[in-house]
Coordinates of C-alpha atoms and ligand atoms in Angstrom, one line a residue:
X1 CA 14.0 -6.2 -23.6
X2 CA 10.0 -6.7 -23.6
X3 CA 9.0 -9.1 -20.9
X4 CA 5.9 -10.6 -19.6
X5 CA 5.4 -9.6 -16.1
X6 CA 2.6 -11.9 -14.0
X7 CA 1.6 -10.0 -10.3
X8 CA 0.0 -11.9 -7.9
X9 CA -1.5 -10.0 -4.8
X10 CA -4.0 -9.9 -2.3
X11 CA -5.2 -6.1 -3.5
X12 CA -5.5 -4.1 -6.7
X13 CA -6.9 -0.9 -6.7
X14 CA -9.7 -0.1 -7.9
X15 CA -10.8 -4.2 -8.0
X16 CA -9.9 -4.6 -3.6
X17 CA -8.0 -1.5 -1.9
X18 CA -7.5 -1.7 2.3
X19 CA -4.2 -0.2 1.9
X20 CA -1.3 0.8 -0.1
X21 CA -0.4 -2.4 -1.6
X22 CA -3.8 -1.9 -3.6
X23 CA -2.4 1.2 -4.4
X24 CA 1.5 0.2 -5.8
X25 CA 0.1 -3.3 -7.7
X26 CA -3.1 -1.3 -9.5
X27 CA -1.0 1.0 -11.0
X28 CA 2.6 0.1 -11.6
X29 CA 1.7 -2.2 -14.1
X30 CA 0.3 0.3 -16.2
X31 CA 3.5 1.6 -16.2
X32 CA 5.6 -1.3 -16.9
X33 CA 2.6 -1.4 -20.1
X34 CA 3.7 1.9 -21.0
X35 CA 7.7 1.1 -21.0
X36 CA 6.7 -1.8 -24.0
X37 CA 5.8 -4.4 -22.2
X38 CA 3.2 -7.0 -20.6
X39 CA 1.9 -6.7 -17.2
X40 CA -0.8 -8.6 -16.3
X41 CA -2.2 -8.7 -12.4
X42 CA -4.2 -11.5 -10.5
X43 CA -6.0 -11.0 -7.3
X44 CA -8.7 -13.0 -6.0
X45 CA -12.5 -11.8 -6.8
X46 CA -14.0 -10.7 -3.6
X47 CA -17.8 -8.9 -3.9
X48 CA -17.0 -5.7 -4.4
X49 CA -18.5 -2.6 -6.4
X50 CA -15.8 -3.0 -9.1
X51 CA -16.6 -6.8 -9.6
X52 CA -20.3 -5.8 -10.1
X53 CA -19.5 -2.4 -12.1
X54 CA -17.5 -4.1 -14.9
X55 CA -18.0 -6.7 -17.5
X56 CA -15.9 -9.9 -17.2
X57 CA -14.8 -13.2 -19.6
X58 CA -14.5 -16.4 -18.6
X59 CA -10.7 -17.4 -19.7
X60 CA -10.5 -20.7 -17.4
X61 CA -12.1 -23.3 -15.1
X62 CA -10.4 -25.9 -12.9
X63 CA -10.1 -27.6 -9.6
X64 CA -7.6 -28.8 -7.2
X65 CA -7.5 -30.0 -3.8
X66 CA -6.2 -28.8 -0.6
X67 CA -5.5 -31.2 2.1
X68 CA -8.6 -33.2 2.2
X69 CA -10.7 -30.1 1.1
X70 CA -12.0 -30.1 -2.7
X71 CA -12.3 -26.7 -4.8
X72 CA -13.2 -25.7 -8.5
X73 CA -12.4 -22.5 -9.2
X74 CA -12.9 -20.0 -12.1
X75 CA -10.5 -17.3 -13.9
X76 CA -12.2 -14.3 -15.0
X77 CA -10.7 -11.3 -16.6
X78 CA -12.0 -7.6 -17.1
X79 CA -13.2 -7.0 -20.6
X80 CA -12.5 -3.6 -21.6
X81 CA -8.9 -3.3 -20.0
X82 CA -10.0 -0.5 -17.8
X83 CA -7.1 -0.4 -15.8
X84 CA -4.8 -0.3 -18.8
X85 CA -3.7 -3.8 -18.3
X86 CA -5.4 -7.3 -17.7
X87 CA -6.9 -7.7 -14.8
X88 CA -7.4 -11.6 -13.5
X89 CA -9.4 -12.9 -10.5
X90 CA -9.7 -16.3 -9.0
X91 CA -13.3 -17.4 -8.3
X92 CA -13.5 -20.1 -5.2
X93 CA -16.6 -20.3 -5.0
X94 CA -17.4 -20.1 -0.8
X95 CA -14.2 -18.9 0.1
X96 CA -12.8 -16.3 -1.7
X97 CA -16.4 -14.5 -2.7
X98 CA -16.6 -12.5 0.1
X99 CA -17.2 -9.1 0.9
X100 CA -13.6 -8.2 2.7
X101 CA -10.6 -8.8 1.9
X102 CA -8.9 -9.6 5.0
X103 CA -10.4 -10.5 8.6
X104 CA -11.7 -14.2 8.4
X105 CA -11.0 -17.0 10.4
X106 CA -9.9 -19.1 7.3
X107 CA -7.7 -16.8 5.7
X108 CA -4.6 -19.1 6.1
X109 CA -6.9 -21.7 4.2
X110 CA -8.4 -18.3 1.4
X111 CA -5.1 -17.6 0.3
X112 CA -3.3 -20.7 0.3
X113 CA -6.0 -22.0 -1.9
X114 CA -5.6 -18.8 -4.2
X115 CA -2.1 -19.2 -5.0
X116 CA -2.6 -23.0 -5.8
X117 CA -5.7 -22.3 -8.0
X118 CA -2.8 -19.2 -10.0
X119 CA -0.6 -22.2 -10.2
X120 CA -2.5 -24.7 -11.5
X121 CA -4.1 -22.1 -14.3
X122 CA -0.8 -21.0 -15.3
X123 CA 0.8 -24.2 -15.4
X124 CA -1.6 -24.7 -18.4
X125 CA -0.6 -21.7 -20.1
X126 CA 1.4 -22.6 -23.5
X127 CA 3.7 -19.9 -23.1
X128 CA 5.1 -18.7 -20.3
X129 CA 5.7 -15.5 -19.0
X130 CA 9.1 -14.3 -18.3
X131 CA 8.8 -13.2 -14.6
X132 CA 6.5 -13.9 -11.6
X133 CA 6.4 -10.9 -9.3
X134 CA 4.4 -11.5 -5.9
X135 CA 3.2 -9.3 -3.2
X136 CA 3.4 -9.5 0.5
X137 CA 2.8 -12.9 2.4
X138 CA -0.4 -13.4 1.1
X139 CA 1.3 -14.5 -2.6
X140 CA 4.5 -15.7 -0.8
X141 CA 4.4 -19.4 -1.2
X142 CA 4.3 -18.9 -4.9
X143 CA 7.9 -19.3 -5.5
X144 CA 8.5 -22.2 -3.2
X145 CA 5.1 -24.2 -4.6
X146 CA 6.6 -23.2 -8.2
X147 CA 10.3 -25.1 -7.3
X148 CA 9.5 -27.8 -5.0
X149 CA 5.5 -28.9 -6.2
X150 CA 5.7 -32.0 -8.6
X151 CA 2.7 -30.4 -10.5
X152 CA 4.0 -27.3 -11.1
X153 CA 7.8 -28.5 -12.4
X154 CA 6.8 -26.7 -15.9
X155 CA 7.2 -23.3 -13.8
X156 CA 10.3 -24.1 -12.1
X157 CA 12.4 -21.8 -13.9
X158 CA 10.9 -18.6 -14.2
X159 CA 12.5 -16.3 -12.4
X160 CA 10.3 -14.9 -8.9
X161 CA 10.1 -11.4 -7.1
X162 CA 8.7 -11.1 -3.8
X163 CA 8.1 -7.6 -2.7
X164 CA 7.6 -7.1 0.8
X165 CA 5.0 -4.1 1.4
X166 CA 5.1 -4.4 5.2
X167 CA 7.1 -7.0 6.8
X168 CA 5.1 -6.9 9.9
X169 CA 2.7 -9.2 8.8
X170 CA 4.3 -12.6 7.7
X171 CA 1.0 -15.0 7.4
X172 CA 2.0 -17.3 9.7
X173 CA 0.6 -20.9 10.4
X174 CA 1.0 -24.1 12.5
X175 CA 2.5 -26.7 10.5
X176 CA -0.8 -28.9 10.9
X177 CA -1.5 -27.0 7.4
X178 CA 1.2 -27.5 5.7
X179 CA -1.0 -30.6 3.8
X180 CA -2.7 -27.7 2.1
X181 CA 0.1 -27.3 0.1
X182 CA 0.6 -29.9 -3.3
X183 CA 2.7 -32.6 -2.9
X184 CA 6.3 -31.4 -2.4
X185 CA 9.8 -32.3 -1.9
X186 CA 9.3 -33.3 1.8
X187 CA 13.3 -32.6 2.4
X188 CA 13.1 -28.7 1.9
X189 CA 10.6 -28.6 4.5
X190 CA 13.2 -26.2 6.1
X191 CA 12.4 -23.5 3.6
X192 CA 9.2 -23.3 4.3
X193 CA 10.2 -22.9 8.4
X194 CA 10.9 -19.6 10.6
X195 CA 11.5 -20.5 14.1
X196 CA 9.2 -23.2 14.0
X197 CA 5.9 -21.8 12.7
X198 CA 5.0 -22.4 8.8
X199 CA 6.1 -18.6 8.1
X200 CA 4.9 -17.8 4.2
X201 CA 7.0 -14.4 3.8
X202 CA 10.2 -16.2 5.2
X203 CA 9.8 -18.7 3.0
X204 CA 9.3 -16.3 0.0
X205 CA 12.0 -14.5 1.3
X206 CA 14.5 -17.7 1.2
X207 CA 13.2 -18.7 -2.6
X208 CA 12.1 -15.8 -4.6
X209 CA 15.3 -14.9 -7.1
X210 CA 14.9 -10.9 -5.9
X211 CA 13.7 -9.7 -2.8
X212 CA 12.5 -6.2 -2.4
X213 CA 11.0 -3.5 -0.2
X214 CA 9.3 -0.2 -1.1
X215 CA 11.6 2.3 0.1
X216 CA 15.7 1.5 0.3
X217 CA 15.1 3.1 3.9
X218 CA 12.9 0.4 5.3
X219 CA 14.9 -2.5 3.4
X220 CA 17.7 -0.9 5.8
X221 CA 15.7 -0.7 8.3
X222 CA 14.4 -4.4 8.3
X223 CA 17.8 -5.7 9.0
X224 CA 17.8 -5.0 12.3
X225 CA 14.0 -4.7 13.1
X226 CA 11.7 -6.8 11.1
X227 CA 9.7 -8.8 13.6
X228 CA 11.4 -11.8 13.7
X229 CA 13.0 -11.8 10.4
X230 CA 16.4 -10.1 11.2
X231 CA 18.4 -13.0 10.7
X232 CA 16.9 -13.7 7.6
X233 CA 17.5 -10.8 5.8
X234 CA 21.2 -10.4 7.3
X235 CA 21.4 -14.0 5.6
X236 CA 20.3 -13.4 2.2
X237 CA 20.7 -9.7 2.3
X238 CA 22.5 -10.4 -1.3
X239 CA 19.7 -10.2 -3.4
X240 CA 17.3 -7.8 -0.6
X241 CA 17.0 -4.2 -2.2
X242 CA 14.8 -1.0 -2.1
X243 CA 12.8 0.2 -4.5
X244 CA 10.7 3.6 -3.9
X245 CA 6.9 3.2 -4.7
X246 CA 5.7 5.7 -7.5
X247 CA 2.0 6.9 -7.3
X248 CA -0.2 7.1 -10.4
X249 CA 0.1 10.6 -11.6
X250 CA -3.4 10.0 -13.2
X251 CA -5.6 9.1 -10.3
X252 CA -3.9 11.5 -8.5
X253 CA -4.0 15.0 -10.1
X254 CA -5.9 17.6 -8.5
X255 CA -5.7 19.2 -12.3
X256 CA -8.3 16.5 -13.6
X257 CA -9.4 14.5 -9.8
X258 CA -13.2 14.6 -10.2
X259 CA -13.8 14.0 -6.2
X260 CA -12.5 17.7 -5.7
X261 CA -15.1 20.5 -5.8
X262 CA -12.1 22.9 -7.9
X263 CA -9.3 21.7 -10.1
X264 CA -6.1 23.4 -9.3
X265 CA -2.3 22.8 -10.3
X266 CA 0.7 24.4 -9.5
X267 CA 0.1 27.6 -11.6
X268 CA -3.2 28.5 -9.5
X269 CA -2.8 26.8 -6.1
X270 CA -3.7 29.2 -3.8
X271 CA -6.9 29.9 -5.1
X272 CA -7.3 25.9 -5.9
X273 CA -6.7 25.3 -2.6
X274 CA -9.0 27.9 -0.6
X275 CA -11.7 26.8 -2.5
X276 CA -11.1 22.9 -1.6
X277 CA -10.2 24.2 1.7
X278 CA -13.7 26.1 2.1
X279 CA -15.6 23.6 1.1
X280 CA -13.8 21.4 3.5
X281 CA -14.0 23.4 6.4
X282 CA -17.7 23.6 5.5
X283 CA -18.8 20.5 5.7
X284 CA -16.7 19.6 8.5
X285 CA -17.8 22.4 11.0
X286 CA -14.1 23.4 10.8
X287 CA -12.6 27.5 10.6
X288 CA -11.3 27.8 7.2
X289 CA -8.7 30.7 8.1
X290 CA -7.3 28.3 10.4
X291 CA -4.5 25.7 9.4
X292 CA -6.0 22.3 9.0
X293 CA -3.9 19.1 10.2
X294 CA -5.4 16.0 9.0
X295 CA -4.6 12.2 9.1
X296 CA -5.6 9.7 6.6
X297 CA -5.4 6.1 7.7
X298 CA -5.8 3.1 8.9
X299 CA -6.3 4.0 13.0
X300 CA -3.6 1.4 13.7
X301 CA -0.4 1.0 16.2
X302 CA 2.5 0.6 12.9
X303 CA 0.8 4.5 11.7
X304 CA 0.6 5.7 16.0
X305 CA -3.0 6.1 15.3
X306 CA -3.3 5.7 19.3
X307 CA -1.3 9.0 19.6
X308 CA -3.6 10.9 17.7
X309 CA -6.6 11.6 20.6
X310 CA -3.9 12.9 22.8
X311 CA -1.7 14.7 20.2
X312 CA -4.9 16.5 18.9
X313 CA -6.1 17.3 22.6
X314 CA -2.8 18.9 23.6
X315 CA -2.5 20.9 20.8
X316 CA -5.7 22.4 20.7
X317 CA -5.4 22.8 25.0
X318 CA -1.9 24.9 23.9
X319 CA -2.9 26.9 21.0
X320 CA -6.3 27.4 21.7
X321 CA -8.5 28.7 18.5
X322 CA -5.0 28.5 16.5
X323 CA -5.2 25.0 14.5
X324 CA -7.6 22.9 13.4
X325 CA -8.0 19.5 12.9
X326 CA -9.6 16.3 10.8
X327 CA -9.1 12.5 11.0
X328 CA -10.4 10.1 8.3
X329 CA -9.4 6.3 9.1
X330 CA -11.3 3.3 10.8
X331 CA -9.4 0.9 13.0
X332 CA -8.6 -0.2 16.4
X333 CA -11.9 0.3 18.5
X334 CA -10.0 2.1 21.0
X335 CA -8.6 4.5 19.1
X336 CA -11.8 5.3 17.5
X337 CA -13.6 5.0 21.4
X338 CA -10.7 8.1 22.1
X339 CA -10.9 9.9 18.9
X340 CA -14.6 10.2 19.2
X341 CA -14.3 11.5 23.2
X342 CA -12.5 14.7 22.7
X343 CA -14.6 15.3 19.8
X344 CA -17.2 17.6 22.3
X345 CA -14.6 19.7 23.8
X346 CA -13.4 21.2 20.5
X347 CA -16.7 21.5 18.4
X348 CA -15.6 24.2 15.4
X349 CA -11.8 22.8 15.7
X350 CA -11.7 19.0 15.2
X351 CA -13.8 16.5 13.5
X352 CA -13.6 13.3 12.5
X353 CA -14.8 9.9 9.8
X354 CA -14.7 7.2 11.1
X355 CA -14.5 4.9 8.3
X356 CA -12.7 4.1 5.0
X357 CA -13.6 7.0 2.1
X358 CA -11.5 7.1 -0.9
X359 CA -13.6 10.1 -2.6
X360 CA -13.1 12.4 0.8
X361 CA -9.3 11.2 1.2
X362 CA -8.9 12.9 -2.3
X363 CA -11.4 15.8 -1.2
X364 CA -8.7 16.1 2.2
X365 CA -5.6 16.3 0.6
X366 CA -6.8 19.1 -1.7
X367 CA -8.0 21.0 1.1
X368 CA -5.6 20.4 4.1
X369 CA -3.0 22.7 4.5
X370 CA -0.9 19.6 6.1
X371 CA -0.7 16.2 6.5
X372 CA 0.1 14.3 10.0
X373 CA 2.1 10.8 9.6
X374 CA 3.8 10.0 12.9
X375 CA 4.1 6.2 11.4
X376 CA 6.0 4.1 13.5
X377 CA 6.8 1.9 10.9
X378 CA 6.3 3.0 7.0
X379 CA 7.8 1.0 4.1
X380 CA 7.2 3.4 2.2
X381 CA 4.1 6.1 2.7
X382 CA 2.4 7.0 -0.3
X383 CA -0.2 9.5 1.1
X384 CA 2.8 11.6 2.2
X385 CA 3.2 11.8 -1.6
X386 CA -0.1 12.4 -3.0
X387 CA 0.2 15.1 -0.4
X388 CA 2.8 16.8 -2.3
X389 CA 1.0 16.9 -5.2
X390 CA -1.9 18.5 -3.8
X391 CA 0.4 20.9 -1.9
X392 CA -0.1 19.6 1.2
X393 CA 2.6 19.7 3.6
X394 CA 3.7 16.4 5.1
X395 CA 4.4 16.4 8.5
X396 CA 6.6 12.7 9.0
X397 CA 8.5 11.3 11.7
X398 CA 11.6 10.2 9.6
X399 CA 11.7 6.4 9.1
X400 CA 11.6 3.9 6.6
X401 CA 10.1 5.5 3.3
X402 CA 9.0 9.2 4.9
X403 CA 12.4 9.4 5.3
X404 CA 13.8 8.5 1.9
X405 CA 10.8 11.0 0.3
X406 CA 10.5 13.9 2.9
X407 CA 13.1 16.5 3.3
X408 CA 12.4 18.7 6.4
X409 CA 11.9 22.5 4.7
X410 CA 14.7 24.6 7.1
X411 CA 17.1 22.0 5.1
X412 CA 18.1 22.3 1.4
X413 CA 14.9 22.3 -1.2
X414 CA 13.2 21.5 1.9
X415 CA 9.0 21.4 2.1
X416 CA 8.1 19.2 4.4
X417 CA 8.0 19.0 8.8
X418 CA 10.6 15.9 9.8
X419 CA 10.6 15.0 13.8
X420 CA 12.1 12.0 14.9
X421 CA 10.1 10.2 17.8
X422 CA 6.6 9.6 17.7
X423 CA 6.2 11.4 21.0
X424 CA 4.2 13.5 22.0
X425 CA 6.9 16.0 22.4
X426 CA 7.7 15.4 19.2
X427 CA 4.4 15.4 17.6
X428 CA 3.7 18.8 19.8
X429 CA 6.7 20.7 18.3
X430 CA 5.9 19.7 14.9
X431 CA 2.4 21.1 15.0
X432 CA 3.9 23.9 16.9
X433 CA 6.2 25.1 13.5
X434 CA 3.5 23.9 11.2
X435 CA 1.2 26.9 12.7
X436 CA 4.5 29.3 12.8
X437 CA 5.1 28.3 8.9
X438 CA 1.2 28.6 8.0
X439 CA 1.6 32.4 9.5
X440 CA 4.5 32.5 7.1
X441 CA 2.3 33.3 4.2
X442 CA 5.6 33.8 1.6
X443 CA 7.0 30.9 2.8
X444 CA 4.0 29.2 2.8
X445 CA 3.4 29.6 -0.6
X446 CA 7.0 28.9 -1.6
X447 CA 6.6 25.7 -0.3
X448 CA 3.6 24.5 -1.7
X449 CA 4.9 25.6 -5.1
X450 CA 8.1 23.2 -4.4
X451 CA 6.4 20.5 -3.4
X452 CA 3.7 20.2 -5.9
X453 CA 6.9 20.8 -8.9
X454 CA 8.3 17.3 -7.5
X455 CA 8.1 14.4 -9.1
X456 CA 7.3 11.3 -7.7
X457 CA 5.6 9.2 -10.6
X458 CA 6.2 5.7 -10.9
X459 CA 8.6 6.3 -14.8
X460 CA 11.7 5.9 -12.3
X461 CA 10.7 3.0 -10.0
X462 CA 9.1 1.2 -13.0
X463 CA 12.7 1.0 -15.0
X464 CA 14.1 -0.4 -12.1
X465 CA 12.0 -3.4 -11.2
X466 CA 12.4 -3.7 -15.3
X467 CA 16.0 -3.6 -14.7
X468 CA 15.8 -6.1 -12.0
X469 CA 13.8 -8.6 -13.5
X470 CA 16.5 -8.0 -16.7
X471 CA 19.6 -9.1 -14.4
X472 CA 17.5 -12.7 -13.9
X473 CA 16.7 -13.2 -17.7
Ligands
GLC1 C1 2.0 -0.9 2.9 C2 3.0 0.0 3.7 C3 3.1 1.4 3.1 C4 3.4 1.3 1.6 C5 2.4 0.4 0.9 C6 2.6 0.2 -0.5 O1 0.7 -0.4 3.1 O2 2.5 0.1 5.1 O3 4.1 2.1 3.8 O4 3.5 2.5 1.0 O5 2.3 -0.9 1.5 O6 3.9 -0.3 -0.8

């Protein structure tokens, strides 16, 4: 069956990326496209390069209110279907126009006015699509304001998906703003409640037809540790499932990547990789016939960013001249304050970006010899998997989706480094084998050759949200 699929979400690479959401919603579409049918995405037009890179069409203007504030907003859509799909964004003019995508003091107030101004264009639409699929809290009050808004009674009955990228972060807000939203059935107030807080990704949880979470590990994993939610999901764990995120074999092929200095696939690795690796090493101040550990990421407490400055300092203390390392991520300022410390003490071993750098993330993953996630929580991970395909060993500590996409290499079909605690102990022992294992040269190789045969694009996952949306037709 050919469906009409409508995303809603706060980010879509290459339009907004600060994370992997941008990732997942900017290129499973293209997939659905692919597998016959119509994807179209919506995100809210912030000022960034890809707003002023590409050409854009006016397809609608409106204007609602929220609470006593007045908005007129714009839908614009990309011209030449870059992305291989239709790409929409809200214009609210003052509020949404901004240069980040999260961070303000109003962003209760940015995205609740985001998803009323996608309501109140589609409501206008003559047909319909067939299924509304939402992102993370920040498009969570969709289904809810689709069911229980008077003005939106026309949308009632098309079937909702929430997907929950990370259900650490929930949107909450005091119930003083629940005016923002359009007049509603004041008696299911109670949906829109989690322990007395106005708590969006609750209430998408309770209304949405399909709930699910990138990685069948974390959906598990939510029921008993979800910050706050547990009870929630234990209640309508009936239609909660796990989906494993895909990446987009296009953007991420060190055959054809044009941020890497040599192309390389599986066939020519070695010498692929060296050359990456020198240029690399190079730039960085780093010893190429070293192995290289890097991390890629936001510097924040769910990926243990804050273990990193003393992970890196023990290991090169132990096995001094031995390993090498390089961090690319921006985040907590004390994590940067400790990352930048140690930096002195191992000039020629260790270096560091601190900042956001899609073009050297690419240039990293074809040049590292492994990749470091210790991730406290991970939903799903994807850079663990653009690792592989860049034959980069992932080092994980096994939880939520690093567990459901990393098998530890002394197991069966192994290639990756598994630990269980984001210890230091833990995080010591794994750097520990990844040196013996880079010594192993045949093994090495072997590896890499394994890891970069798998495959984890998005043809699998994609039939499967089709399949879900299906079962609600
Ligand atoms: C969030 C999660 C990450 C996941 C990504 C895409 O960023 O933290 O684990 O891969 O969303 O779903």
């Amino acid at each position: 069956m050919n469906m009409e699929i409508i995303h809603v979400s706060a980010e879509c690479y290459p339009m907004a990326k600060v994370g992997g959401l941008a990732d997942v919603v900017g290129s499973l579409p293209k997939y659905q496209q692919r597998l016959g049918n119509i994807a179209k995405v919506v995100v809210p037009m912030y000022r960034t390069k890809f707003l002023y890179d590409s050409q854009w069409d006016v397809v609608h203007k409106g204007a609602f209110a929220m609470g006593r504030m007045n908005f007129d907003f714009t839908i614009i859509k990309e011209k030449d279907n870059k992305l291989g799909y239709d790409l929409y964004c809200v214009d609210i003019n003052g509020l949404l126009d901004r240069e980040k995508v999260y961070g303000y003091g109003d962003d209760a107030e940015r995205f609740c006015a985001f998803q009323i101004a996608v309501l109140e264009w589609m409501s206008r639409w003559t047909d319909l699509p067939d299924v509304i699929h939402v992102h993370d809290h920040q498009a969570a009050l969709i289904p809810f304001m689709m069911q229980r808004c008077f003005a939106y009674e026309r949308l009632k009955y098309i079937p909702t998906i929430l997907t929950i990228h990370n259900a650490q972060y929930q949107g909450w807000m005091d119930w003083g703003k629940a005016p923002y939203l359009p007049a509603w059935d004041s008696w299911k107030w109670g949906l829109l409640d989690w322990n007395n807080v106005l708590n969006p990704l609750a209430c998408g949880i309770k209304c949405a037809d399909k709930v699910t979470t990138v990685s069948p590990g974390y959906m598990l994993e939510l029921f008993d540790n979800s910050n706050g939610l547990e009870n929630l999901f234990k209640t309508e764990y009936a239609k909660c499932s796990g989906i494993i995120n895909g990446i987009d074999y296009e953007v991420w092929n060190p055959k054809t990547d044009t941020y890497i200095i040599d192309n390389f696939s599986v066939t020519d690795a070695e010498e692929g990789k060296a050359l990456n690796k020198k240029k690399l090493c190079d730039d960085f101040g780093l010893d190429k016939k070293l192995p290289l550990i890097v991390f890629i990421g936001r510097l924040v407490n769910e990926k243990a960013a804050d273990m990193l400055p003393g992970a890196i300092y023990n290991a090169l203390t132990e096995h001094e001249q031995q390993v090498s390392f390089l961090v690319l991520g921006n985040g907590e300022p004390v994590v940067e304050q400790a990352l930048t410390a140690i930096q002195g003490s191992f000039a020629g071993y260790y270096n560091t970006q601190l900042t956001y750098n899609e073009k050297l993330s690419h240039q990293m993953y074809a040049g590292a010899d492994f990749l470091l996630m210790p991730s406290r929580v991970e939903p799903c991970g994807l850079n663990q998997l653009y690792a592989l395909r860049y034959g980069t060993v992932p080092m994980v500590r096994s939880t939520g989706g690093l567990k459901d996409t990393v098998i530890d290499f002394e197991d069966k079909n192994g290639y990756g480094i598994c630990f269980n605690n984001a210890s230091y102990e833990d995080i010591a022992l794994s750097i520990k084998r990844a040196i013996l294992l880079y010594q192993n040269k045949k093994k090495f190789k072997e590896i890499r050759k394994l890891m970069m045969q798998l495959n984890n694009s998005w043809e699998t996952s994609a039939q499967q949200y089709l399949d879900l949306y299906t079962s609600l037709q």
